[in-house]
PDB file of C-alpha atoms in Angstrom:
ATOM      1  CA  UNK D   1     -14.003   7.642 -66.769  1.00  0.00           C
ATOM      2  CA  UNK D   2     -11.085   6.108 -69.482  1.00  0.00           C
ATOM      3  CA  UNK D   3     -13.275   3.095 -71.071  1.00  0.00           C
ATOM      4  CA  UNK D   4     -11.775  -0.258 -70.290  1.00  0.00           C
ATOM      5  CA  UNK D   5     -10.014  -2.505 -72.913  1.00  0.00           C
ATOM      6  CA  UNK D   6      -8.644  -5.380 -72.097  1.00  0.00           C
ATOM      7  CA  UNK D   7      -5.725  -7.308 -73.992  1.00  0.00           C
ATOM      8  CA  UNK D   8      -5.046  -4.009 -75.729  1.00  0.00           C
ATOM      9  CA  UNK D   9      -1.973  -1.833 -75.896  1.00  0.00           C
ATOM     10  CA  UNK D  10      -2.389   1.473 -75.420  1.00  0.00           C
ATOM     11  CA  UNK D  11      -0.575   4.984 -74.707  1.00  0.00           C
ATOM     12  CA  UNK D  12      -0.789   6.988 -72.007  1.00  0.00           C
ATOM     13  CA  UNK D  13      -1.036  10.809 -72.904  1.00  0.00           C
ATOM     14  CA  UNK D  14      -1.947  12.195 -69.628  1.00  0.00           C
ATOM     15  CA  UNK D  15      -1.983  11.085 -65.716  1.00  0.00           C
ATOM     16  CA  UNK D  16       0.236   9.255 -63.926  1.00  0.00           C
ATOM     17  CA  UNK D  17       2.803   7.569 -66.394  1.00  0.00           C
ATOM     18  CA  UNK D  18       2.001   9.748 -69.388  1.00  0.00           C
ATOM     19  CA  UNK D  19       4.051   8.825 -72.314  1.00  0.00           C
ATOM     20  CA  UNK D  20       4.420   4.922 -71.348  1.00  0.00           C
ATOM     21  CA  UNK D  21       2.166   2.655 -72.707  1.00  0.00           C
ATOM     22  CA  UNK D  22      -0.289   0.205 -70.986  1.00  0.00           C
ATOM     23  CA  UNK D  23      -1.978  -3.417 -71.598  1.00  0.00           C
ATOM     24  CA  UNK D  24      -4.632  -4.649 -69.433  1.00  0.00           C
ATOM     25  CA  UNK D  25      -4.931  -8.359 -68.970  1.00  0.00           C
ATOM     26  CA  UNK D  26      -7.650 -10.664 -67.689  1.00  0.00           C
ATOM     27  CA  UNK D  27      -5.697 -13.296 -66.119  1.00  0.00           C
ATOM     28  CA  UNK D  28      -8.274 -14.825 -64.279  1.00  0.00           C
ATOM     29  CA  UNK D  29      -7.645 -18.173 -65.442  1.00  0.00           C
ATOM     30  CA  UNK D  30      -4.487 -18.008 -63.539  1.00  0.00           C
ATOM     31  CA  UNK D  31      -4.600 -15.486 -60.999  1.00  0.00           C
ATOM     32  CA  UNK D  32      -7.952 -14.508 -60.231  1.00  0.00           C
ATOM     33  CA  UNK D  33      -7.241 -11.160 -61.690  1.00  0.00           C
ATOM     34  CA  UNK D  34      -6.272  -8.682 -63.661  1.00  0.00           C
ATOM     35  CA  UNK D  35      -3.048  -7.250 -64.782  1.00  0.00           C
ATOM     36  CA  UNK D  36      -1.640  -3.939 -65.785  1.00  0.00           C
ATOM     37  CA  UNK D  37       1.526  -4.063 -67.782  1.00  0.00           C
ATOM     38  CA  UNK D  38       3.473  -0.684 -68.074  1.00  0.00           C
ATOM     39  CA  UNK D  39       6.673  -0.064 -70.686  1.00  0.00           C
ATOM     40  CA  UNK D  40       8.403   3.115 -71.373  1.00  0.00           C
ATOM     41  CA  UNK D  41       8.926   1.464 -75.027  1.00  0.00           C
ATOM     42  CA  UNK D  42       7.156  -1.019 -77.153  1.00  0.00           C
ATOM     43  CA  UNK D  43       9.887  -1.862 -78.941  1.00  0.00           C
ATOM     44  CA  UNK D  44      13.179  -1.473 -76.271  1.00  0.00           C
ATOM     45  CA  UNK D  45      11.624  -0.845 -73.001  1.00  0.00           C
ATOM     46  CA  UNK D  46      14.116   0.058 -70.496  1.00  0.00           C
ATOM     47  CA  UNK D  47      11.140   1.286 -68.055  1.00  0.00           C
ATOM     48  CA  UNK D  48       8.097   0.072 -66.774  1.00  0.00           C
ATOM     49  CA  UNK D  49       6.305  -2.382 -64.009  1.00  0.00           C
ATOM     50  CA  UNK D  50       3.009  -4.288 -63.238  1.00  0.00           C
ATOM     51  CA  UNK D  51       0.128  -3.859 -61.023  1.00  0.00           C
ATOM     52  CA  UNK D  52      -2.819  -7.027 -60.269  1.00  0.00           C
ATOM     53  CA  UNK D  53      -6.213  -6.180 -59.117  1.00  0.00           C
ATOM     54  CA  UNK D  54      -8.517  -8.772 -57.860  1.00  0.00           C
ATOM     55  CA  UNK D  55     -11.259  -7.580 -59.786  1.00  0.00           C
ATOM     56  CA  UNK D  56     -13.094  -5.036 -62.687  1.00  0.00           C
ATOM     57  CA  UNK D  57     -14.437  -3.094 -59.440  1.00  0.00           C
ATOM     58  CA  UNK D  58     -10.492  -2.717 -58.577  1.00  0.00           C
ATOM     59  CA  UNK D  59      -9.644  -2.200 -61.876  1.00  0.00           C
ATOM     60  CA  UNK D  60     -11.702   0.216 -63.029  1.00  0.00           C
ATOM     61  CA  UNK D  61     -10.773   2.133 -59.578  1.00  0.00           C
ATOM     62  CA  UNK D  62      -7.362   2.141 -60.793  1.00  0.00           C
ATOM     63  CA  UNK D  63      -7.399   3.353 -64.194  1.00  0.00           C
ATOM     64  CA  UNK D  64      -9.678   6.028 -62.554  1.00  0.00           C
ATOM     65  CA  UNK D  65      -7.767   7.008 -59.582  1.00  0.00           C
ATOM     66  CA  UNK D  66      -4.708   6.978 -62.318  1.00  0.00           C
ATOM     67  CA  UNK D  67      -6.454   9.976 -64.215  1.00  0.00           C
ATOM     68  CA  UNK D  68      -5.708   8.492 -67.496  1.00  0.00           C
ATOM     69  CA  UNK D  69      -6.639   9.841 -71.063  1.00  0.00           C
ATOM     70  CA  UNK D  70      -5.274   6.302 -73.407  1.00  0.00           C
ATOM     71  CA  UNK D  71      -5.030   6.393 -77.068  1.00  0.00           C
ATOM     72  CA  UNK D  72      -5.575   2.669 -77.790  1.00  0.00           C
ATOM     73  CA  UNK D  73      -3.534   0.953 -80.748  1.00  0.00           C
ATOM     74  CA  UNK D  74      -4.834  -1.644 -83.197  1.00  0.00           C
TER      75      UNK D  74
END
């Protein structure tokens, strides 16, 4: 299973959205859940989207079902 890293950007090396960048955001103070942000380029994105999940279990399931390998960026 891919390690869940919150509040960091990472490049998706394999799986759904391969080549895109992802950020997993704890939005529990506002929406009670987690946001998943996706963009094709960090500096000048032209494609992307976002998802919302209710809790950490659903976030973990989302990442697992996407079959992601992520290179986390500093």
